[in-house]
CSV table of C-alpha atoms and ligand atoms in Angstrom, one decimal:
chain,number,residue,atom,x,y,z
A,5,UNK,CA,15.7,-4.9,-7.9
A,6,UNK,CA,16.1,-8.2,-9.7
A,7,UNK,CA,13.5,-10.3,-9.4
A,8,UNK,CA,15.9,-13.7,-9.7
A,9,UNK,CA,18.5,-14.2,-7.4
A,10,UNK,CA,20.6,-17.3,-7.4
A,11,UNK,CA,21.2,-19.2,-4.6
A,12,UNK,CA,22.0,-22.6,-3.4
A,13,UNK,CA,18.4,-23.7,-3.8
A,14,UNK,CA,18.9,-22.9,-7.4
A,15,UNK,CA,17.0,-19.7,-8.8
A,16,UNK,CA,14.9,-18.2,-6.4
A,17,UNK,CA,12.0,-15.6,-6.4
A,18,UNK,CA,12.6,-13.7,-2.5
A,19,UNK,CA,13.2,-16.8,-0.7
A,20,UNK,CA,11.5,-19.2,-2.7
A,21,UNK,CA,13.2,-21.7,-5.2
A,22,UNK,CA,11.1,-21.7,-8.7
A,23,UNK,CA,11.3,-25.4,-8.5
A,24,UNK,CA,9.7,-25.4,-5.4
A,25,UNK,CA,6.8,-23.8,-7.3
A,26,UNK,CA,7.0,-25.5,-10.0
A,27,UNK,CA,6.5,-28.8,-8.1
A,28,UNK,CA,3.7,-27.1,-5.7
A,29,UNK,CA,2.0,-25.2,-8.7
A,30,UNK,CA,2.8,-27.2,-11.7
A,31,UNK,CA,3.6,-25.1,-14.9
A,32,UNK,CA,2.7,-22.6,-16.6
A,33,UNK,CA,2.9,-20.2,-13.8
A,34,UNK,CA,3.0,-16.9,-13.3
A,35,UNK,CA,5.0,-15.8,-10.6
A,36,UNK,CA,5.0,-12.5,-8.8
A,37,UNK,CA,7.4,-10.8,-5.7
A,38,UNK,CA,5.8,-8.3,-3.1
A,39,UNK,CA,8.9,-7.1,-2.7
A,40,UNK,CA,9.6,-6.3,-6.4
A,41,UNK,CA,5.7,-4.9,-6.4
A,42,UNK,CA,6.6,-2.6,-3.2
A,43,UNK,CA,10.2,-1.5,-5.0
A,44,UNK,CA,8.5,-0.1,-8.2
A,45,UNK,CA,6.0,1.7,-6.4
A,46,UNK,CA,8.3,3.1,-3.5
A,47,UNK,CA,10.5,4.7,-6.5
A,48,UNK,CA,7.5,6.8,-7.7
A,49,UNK,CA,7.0,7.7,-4.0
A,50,UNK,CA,10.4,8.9,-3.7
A,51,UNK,CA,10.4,10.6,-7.0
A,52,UNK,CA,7.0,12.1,-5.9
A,53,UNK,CA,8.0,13.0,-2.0
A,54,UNK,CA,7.1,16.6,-1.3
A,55,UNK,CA,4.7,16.9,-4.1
A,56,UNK,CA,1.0,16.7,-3.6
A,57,UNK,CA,1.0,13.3,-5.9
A,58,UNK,CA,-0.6,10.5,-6.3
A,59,UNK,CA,0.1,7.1,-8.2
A,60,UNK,CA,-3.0,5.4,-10.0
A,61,UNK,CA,-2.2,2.1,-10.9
A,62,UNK,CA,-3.3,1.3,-14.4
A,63,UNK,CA,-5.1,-1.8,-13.4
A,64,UNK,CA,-4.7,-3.1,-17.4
A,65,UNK,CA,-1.3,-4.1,-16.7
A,66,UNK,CA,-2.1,-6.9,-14.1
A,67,UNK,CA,-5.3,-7.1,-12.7
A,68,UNK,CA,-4.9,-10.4,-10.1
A,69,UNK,CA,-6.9,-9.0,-6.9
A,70,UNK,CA,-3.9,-10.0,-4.4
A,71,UNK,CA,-1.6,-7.3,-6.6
A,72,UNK,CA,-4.1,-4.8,-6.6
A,73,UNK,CA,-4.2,-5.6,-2.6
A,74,UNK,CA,-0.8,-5.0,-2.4
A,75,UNK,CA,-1.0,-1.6,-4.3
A,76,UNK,CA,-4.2,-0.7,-1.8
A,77,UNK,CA,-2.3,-1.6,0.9
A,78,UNK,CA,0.3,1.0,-0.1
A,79,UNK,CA,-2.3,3.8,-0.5
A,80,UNK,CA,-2.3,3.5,-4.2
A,81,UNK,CA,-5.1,4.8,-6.6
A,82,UNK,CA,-5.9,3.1,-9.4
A,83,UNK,CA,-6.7,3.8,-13.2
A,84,UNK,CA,-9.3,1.8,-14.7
A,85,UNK,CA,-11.0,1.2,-18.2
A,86,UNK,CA,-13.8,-0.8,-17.4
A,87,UNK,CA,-16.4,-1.8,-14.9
A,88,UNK,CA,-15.0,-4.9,-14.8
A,89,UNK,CA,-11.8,-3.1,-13.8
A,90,UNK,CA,-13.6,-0.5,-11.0
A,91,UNK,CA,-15.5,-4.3,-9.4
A,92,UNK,CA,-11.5,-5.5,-9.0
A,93,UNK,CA,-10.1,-2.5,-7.4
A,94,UNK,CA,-13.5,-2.8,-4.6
A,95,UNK,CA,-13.0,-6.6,-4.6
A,96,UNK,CA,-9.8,-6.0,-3.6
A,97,UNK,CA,-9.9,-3.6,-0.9
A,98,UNK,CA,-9.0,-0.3,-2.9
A,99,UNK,CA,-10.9,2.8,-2.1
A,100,UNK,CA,-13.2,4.5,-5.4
A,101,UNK,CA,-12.8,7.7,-4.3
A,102,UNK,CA,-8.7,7.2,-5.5
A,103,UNK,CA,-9.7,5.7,-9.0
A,104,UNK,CA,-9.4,7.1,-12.4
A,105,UNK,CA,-11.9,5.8,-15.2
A,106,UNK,CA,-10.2,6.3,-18.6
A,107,UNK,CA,-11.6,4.7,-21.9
A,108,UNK,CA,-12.8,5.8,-25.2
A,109,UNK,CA,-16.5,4.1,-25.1
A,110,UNK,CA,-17.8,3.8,-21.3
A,111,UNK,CA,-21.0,2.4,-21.1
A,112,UNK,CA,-23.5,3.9,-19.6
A,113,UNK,CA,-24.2,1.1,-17.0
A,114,UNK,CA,-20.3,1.7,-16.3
A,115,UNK,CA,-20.9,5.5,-16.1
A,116,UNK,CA,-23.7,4.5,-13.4
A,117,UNK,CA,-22.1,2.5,-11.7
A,118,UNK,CA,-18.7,4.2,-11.4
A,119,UNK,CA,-20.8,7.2,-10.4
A,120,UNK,CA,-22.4,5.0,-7.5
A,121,UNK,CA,-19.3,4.0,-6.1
A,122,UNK,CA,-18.3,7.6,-6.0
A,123,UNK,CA,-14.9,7.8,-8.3
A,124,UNK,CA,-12.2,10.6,-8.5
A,125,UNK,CA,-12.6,11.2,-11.5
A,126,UNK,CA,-14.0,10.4,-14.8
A,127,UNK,CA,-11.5,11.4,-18.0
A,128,UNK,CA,-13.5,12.1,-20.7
A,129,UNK,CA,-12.6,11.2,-24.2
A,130,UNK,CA,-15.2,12.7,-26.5
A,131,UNK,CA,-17.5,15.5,-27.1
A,132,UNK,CA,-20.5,12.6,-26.7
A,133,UNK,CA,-19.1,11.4,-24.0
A,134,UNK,CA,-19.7,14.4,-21.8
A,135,UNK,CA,-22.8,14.9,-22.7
A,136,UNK,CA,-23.6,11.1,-22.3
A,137,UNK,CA,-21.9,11.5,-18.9
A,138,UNK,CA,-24.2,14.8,-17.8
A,139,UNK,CA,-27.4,12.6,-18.8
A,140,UNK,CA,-26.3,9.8,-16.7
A,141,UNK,CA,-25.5,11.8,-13.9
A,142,UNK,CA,-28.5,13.4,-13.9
A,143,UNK,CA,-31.0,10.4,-14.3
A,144,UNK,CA,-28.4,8.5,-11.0
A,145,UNK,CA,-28.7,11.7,-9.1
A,146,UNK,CA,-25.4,12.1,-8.5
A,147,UNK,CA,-22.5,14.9,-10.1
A,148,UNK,CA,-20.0,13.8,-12.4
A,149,UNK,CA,-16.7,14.8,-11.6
A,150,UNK,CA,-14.5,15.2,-14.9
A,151,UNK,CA,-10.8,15.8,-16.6
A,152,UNK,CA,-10.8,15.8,-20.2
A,153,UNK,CA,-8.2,13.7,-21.5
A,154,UNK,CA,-6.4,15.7,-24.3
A,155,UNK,CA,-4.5,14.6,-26.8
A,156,UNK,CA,-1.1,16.8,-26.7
A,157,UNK,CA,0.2,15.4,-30.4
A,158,UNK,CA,3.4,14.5,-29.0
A,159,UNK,CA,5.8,11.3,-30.5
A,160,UNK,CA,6.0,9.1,-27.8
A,161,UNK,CA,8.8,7.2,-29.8
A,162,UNK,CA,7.6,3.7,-29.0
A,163,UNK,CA,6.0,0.7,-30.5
A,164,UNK,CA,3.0,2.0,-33.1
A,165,UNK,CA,0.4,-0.3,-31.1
A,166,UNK,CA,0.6,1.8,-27.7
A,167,UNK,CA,1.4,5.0,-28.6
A,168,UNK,CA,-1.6,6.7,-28.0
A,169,UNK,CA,-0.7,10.7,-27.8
A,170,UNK,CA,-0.5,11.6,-31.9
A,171,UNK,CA,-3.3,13.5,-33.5
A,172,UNK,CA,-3.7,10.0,-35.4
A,173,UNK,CA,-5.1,7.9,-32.4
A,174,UNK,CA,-8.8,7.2,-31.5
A,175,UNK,CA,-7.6,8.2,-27.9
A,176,UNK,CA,-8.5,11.8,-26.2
A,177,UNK,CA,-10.1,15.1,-26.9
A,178,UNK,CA,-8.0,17.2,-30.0
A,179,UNK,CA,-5.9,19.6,-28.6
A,180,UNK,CA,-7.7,22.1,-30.5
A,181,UNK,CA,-11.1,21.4,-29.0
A,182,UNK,CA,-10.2,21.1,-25.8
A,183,UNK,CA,-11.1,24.8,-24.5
A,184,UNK,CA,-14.7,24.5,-26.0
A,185,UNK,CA,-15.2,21.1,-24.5
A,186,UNK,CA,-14.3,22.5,-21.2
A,187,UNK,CA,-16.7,25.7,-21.7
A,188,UNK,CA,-19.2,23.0,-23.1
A,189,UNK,CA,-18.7,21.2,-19.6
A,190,UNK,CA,-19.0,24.6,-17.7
A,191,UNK,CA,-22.8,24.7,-18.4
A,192,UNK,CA,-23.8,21.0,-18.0
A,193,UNK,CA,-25.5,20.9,-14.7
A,194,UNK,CA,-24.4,17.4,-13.9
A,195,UNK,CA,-20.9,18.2,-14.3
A,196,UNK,CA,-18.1,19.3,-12.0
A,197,UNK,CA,-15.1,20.0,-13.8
A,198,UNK,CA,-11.9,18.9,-11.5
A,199,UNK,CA,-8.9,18.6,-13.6
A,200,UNK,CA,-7.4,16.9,-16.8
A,201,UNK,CA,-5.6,14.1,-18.3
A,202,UNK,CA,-3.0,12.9,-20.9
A,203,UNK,CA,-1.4,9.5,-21.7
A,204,UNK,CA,0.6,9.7,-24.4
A,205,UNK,CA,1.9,5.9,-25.1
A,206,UNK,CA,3.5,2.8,-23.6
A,207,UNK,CA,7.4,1.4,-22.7
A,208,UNK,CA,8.5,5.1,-22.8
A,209,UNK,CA,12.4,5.3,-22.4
A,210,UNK,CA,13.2,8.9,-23.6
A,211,UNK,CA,11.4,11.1,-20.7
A,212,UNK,CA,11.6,14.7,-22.8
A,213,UNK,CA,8.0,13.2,-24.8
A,214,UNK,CA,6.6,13.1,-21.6
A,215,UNK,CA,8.2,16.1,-20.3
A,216,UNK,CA,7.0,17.7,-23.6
A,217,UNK,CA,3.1,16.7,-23.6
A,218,UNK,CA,3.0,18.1,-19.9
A,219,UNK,CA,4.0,21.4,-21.3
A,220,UNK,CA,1.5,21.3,-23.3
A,221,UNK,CA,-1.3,20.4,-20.7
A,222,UNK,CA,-0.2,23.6,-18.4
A,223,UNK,CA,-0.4,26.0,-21.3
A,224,UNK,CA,-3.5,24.8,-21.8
A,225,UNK,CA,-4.5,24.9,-17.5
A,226,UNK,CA,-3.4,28.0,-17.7
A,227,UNK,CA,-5.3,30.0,-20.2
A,228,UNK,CA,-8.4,28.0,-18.7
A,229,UNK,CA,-7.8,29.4,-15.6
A,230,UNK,CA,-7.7,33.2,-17.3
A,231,UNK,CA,-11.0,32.7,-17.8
A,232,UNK,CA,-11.8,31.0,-15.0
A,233,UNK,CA,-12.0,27.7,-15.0
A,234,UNK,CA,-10.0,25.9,-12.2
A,235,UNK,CA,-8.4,23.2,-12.5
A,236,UNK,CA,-7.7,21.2,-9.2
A,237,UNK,CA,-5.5,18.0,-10.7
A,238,UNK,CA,-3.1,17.2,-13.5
A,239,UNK,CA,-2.8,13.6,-14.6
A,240,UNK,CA,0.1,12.7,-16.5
A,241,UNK,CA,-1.2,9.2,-17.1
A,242,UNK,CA,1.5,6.4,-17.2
A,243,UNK,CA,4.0,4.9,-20.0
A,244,UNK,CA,7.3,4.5,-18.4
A,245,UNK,CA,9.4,1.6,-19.6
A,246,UNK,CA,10.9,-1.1,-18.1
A,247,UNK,CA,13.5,-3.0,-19.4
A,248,UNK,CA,12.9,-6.1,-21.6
A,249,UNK,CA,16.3,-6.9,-22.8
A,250,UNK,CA,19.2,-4.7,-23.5
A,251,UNK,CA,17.1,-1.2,-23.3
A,252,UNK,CA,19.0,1.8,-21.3
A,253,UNK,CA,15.7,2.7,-18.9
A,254,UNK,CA,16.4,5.4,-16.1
A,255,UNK,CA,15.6,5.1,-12.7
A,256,UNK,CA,11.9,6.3,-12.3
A,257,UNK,CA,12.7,9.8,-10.5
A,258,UNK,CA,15.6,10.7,-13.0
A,259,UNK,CA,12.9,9.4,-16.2
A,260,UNK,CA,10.5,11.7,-13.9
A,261,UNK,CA,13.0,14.7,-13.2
A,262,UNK,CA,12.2,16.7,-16.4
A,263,UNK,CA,8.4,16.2,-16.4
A,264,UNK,CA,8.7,17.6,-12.9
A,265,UNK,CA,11.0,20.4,-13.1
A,266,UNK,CA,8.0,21.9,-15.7
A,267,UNK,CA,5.2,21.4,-12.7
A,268,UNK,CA,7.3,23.0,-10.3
A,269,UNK,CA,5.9,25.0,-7.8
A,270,UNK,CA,2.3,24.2,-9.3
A,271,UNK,CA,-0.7,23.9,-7.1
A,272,UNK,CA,-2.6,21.2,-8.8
A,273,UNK,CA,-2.7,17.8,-7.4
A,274,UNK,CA,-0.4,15.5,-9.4
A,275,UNK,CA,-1.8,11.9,-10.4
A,276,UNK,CA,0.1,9.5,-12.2
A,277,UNK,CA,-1.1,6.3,-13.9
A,278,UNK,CA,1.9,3.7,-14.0
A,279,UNK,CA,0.9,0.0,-15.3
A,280,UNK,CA,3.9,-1.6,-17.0
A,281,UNK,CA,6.5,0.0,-14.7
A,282,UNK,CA,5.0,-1.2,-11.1
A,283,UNK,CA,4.3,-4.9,-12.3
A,284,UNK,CA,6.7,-5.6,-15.3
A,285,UNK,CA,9.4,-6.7,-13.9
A,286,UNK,CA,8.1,-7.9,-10.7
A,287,UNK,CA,6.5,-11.1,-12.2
A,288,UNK,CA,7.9,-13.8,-14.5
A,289,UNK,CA,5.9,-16.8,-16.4
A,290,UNK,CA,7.6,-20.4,-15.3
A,291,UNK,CA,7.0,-22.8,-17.8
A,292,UNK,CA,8.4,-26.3,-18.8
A,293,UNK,CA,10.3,-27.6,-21.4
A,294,UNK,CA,8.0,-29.9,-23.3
A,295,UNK,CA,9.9,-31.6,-26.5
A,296,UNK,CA,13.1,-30.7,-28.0
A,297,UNK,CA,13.1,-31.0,-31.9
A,298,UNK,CA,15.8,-30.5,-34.2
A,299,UNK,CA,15.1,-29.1,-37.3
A,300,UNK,CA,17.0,-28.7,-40.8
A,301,UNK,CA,17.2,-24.8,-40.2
A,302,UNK,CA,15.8,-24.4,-36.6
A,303,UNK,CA,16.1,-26.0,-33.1
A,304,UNK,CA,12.9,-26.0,-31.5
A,305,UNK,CA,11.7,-26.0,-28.2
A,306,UNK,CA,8.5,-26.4,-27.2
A,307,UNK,CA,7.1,-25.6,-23.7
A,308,UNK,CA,4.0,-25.8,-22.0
A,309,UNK,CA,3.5,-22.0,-22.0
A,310,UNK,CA,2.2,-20.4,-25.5
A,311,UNK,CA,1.0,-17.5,-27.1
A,312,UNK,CA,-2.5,-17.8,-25.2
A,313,UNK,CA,-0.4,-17.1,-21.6
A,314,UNK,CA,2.0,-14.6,-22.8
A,315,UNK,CA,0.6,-12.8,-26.4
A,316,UNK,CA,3.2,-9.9,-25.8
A,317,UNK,CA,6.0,-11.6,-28.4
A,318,UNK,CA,3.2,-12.8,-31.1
A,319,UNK,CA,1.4,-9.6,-30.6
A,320,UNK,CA,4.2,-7.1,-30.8
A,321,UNK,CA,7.4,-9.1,-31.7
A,322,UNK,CA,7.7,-8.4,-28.2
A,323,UNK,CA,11.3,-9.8,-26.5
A,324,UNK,CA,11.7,-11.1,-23.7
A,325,UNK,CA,14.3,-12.9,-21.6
A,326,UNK,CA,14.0,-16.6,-20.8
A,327,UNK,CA,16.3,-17.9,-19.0
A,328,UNK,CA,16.8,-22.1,-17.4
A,329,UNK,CA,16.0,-22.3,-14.0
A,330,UNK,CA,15.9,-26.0,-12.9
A,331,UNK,CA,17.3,-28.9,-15.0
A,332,UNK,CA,14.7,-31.5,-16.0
A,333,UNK,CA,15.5,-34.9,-15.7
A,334,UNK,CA,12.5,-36.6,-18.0
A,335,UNK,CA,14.7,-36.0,-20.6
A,336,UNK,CA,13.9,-39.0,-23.6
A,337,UNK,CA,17.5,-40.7,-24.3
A,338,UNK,CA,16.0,-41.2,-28.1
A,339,UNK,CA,15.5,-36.7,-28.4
A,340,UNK,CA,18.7,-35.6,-26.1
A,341,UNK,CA,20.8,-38.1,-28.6
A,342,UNK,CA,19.1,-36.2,-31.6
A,343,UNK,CA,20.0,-33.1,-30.3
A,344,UNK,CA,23.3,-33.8,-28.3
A,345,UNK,CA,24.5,-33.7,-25.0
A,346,UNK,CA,21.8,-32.2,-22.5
A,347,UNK,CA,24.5,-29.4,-21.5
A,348,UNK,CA,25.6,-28.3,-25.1
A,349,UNK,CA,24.3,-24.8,-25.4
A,350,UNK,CA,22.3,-24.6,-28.8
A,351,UNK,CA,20.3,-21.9,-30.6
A,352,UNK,CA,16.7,-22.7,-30.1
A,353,UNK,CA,13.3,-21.3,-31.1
A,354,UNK,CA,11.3,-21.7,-27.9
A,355,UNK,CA,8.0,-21.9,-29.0
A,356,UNK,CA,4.1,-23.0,-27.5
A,357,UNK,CA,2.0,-26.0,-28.8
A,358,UNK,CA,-0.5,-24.0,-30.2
A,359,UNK,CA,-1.5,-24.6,-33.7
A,360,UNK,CA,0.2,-21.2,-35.1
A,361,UNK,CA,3.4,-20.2,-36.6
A,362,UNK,CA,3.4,-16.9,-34.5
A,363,UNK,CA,3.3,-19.6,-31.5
A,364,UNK,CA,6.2,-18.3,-30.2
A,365,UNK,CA,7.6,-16.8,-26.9
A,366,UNK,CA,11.8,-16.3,-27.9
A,367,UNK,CA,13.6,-16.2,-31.6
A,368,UNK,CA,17.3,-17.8,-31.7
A,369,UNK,CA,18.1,-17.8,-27.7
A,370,UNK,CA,21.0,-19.3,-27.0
A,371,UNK,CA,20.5,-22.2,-24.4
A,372,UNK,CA,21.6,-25.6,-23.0
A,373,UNK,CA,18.5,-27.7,-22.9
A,374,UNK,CA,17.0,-31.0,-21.8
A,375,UNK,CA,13.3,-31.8,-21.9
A,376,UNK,CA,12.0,-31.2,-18.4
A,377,UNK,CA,13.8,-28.4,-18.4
A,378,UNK,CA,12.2,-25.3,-16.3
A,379,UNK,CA,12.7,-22.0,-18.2
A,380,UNK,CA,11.7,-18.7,-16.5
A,381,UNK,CA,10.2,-15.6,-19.2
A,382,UNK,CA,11.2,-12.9,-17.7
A,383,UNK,CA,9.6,-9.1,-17.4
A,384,UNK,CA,6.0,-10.7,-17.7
A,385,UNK,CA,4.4,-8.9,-14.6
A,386,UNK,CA,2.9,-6.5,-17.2
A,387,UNK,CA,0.6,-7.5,-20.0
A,388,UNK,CA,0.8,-11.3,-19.8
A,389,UNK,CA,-1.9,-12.6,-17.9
A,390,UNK,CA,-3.8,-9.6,-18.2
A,391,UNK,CA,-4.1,-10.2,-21.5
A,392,UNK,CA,-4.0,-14.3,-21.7
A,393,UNK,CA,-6.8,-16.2,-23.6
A,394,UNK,CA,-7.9,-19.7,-23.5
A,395,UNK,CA,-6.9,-20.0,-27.1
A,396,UNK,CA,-6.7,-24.3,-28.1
A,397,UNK,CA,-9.0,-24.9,-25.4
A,398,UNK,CA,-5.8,-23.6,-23.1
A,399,UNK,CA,-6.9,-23.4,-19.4
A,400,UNK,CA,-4.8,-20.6,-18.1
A,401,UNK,CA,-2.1,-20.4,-16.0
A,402,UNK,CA,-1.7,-20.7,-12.4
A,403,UNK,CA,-0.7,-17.4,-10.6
A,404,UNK,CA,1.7,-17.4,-7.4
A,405,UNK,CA,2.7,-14.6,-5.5
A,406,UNK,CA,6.1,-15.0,-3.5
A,407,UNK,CA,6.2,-12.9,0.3
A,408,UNK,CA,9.5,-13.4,1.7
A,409,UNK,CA,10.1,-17.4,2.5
A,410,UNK,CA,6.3,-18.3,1.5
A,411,UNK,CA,4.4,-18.8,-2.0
A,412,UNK,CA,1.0,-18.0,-2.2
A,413,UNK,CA,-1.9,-19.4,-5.0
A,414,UNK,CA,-3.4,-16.2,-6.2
A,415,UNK,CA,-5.4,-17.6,-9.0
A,416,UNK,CA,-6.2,-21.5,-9.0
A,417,UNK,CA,-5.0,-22.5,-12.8
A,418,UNK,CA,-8.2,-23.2,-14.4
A,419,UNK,CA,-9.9,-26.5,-15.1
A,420,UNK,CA,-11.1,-27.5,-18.7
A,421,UNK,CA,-15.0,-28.1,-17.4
A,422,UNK,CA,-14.9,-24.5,-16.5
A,423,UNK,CA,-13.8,-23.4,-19.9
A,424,UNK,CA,-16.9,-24.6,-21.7
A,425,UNK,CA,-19.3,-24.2,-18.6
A,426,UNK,CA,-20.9,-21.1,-19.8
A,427,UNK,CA,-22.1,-22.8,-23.0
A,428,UNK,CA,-25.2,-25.1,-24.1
A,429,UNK,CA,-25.5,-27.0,-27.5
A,430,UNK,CA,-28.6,-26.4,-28.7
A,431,UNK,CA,-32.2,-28.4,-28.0
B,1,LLP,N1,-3.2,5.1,-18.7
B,1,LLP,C1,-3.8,4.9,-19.8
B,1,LLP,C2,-4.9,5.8,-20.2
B,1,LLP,C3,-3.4,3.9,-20.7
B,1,LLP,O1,-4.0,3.7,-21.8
B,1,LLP,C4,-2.3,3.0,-20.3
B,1,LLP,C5,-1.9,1.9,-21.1
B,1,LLP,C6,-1.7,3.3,-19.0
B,1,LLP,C7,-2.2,4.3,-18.2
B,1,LLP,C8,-0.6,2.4,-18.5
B,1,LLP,O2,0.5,2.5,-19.3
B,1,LLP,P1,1.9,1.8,-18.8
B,1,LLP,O3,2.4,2.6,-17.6
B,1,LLP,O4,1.6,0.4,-18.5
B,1,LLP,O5,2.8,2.0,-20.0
B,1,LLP,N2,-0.5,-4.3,-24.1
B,1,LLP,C9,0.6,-3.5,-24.3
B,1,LLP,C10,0.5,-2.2,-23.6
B,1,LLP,C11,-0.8,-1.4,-23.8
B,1,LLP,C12,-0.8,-0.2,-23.0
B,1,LLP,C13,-2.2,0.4,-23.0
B,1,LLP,N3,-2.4,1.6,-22.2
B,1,LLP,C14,1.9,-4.2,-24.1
B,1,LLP,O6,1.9,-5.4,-23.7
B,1,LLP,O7,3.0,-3.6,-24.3
């Protein structure tokens, strides 16, 4: 589904004109659609309908309690790294016993309390960490239920950064090792060996790596079945793309179709861990055109959003769409004579006001601008204000989720007291 429709209101979000927000919310603002939110996660469903399945969403990719409500309210599971993360998905109405704790360094106060909450499932990542995780069990009196998260040495093709599956990355157990860990984990009392786990990388478009790796994880089920050991659940992890800009990305049960056709007929529980794909494009970042400012090689625009609200482009040279949304009208005469007629379509550099060349949030975009100007960024559902700072003193962005006709505050944008509230100076 597209998340902007036009209509005589201007762009809207659902029913919902982005100036309307704008003017309600102010800028920058994040702005999400239950209905996009309930789309991405009804198209696992279907792709999953018939299976024993279930969808943990990676809570990294947006982690705003009122998603993570809508997600619960759909029966979702979730996948978390932290206890931060696990105190969200409660906070929010999700149940424990659905969540997923991955991570290459839990703590053991996250061990403890993940344990007290009673989670599915704990995917281990180290030899240490299983016998860390046995100790802790054992001194909270409770069992640990476990996957081992293997590392199947498959390409997942995609950005270096979130590829995560090659022999190469800090993340899982070595395929190799794999076996003795799980007869390791056989004789730790505190232990109760339920399934494993793989995640191989992020923005996945080619499903065959995927499709690949789980080959990989049943001939390794298998032979731990011949000697016994039972596995009850397969996790895939998550990785499927979305598309940023001019990417050919399949619809999830055809990127899905080849990674189940190998798990056919299997009786293990299937759980997935989708971030990027069930939030991505459900949620855009609203910002205002600040300044326009002609340079001798460059036009620049600067907008009120910057790299501290959307580090995805700075980070990973990261593209994603903008697109004008609302004309401005506090246009200076002096600027729109510099740079020409408000309507003449010009090649711009839309960039942040933060103190860095790698400021930026578009290269070269092709647009006709005014100061005042609202601009939507487009596909930033996933990994925007997840992963926002308060960089330059920066308060971060409002967030707003859209339900049909109304828009909701789901985070109050923040105030500048509160950024320096935690600190002292000294006597
Ligand atoms: N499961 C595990 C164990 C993961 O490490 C990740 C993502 C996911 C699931 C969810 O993957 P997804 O379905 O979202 O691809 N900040 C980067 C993405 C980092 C992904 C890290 N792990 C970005 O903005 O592109």
């Amino acid at each position: 589904m597209n998340l902007l429709n036009n209509t005589h209101d201007g762009a809207c979000v659902e029913g919902v004109a982005l100036t309307a927000v704008a003017a309600q919310f102010g800028t920058p603002c994040y702005v999400y659609s239950r209905a996009a939110l309930t789309d991405a996660h009804a198209s696992y469903q279907t792709a999953l309908a018939g299976r024993n399945a279930r969808i943990c969403y990676a809570v990294k990719a947006n982690s705003n309690l009122a998603i993570l409500n809508v997600f619960a309210r759909l029966g979702a599971g979730f996948d978390i790294v932290s206890g931060g993360e696990l105190a969200r998905v409660i906070a929010a109405g999700g149940d424990p016993a659905k969540v997923v704790f991955s991570g290459v360094g839990k703590s053991r106060a996250e061990m403890r309390q993940a344990l007290l909450a009673g989670i599915h499932c704990f995917n281990v990542e180290s030899a240490s960490e299983l016998e860390l995780l046995n100790t802790v069990a054992g001194e909270t009196g409770r069992r640990a239920p476990i996957a081992l998260r293997v590392n199947p040495n498959v390409d997942p093709k995609t950005h270096p950064y979130i590829s995560t599956g090659l022999k190469t990355s800090k993340f899982g157990v070595a395929f190799a090792s794999a076996r003795d860990l799980y007869r390791r984990a056989r004789t730790l009392p505190h232990l109760d060996i339920r399934g494993i786990a793989c995640h191989i990388g992020s923005q996945l478009l080619d499903p065959q790596p995927a499709a690949d790796a789980a080959g990989r994880v049943l001939e390794l089920v298998d032979s731990l079945a011949a000697e016994g050991i039972d596995l009850q659940h397969i996790d895939l992890g998550g990785g499927m793309g979305i598309r940023y800009h001019a990417e050919t990305v399949l619809p999830t049960a055809d990127y899905l179709a080849p990674l189940l056709a190998r798990l056919a007929g299997r009786k293990e529980m299937l759980l997935f861990e989708p971030g990027r794909s069930l939030v991505g494009n459900a949620g855009l970042l609203l910002t205002r055109v600040e300044v326009l400012k002609p340079g001798e090689e460059k036009n620049f625009a600067v907008v009120d959003a910057a790299m501290n609200d959307l580090a995805r482009p700075a980070l990973y040279d990261a593209f994603h769409e903008i697109v004008k949304v609302g004309a401005g009208g506090t246009a200076s005469a002096g600027i729109a004579a510099n740079m020409g007629t408000a309507s003449e379509t010009r090649t711009y550099e839309i960039v942040g006001p933060i103190c860095e060349s790698g400021d930026f949030l578009g290269h070269d975009r092709e647009l006709a601008l005014a100061e005042g100007d609202l601009l939507a960024i487009l596909s930033a559902g996933a990994y925007g204000m997840a992963m926002s700072s308060n960089y330059n003193t920066r308060p971060r962005a409002a967030e707003v989720m859209v339900d049909g006709d109304q828009a909701h505050l789901i985070r109050r944008r923040e105030e500048v007291a509160q950024l320096f509230a935690l600190e002292s100076v000294l006597p």
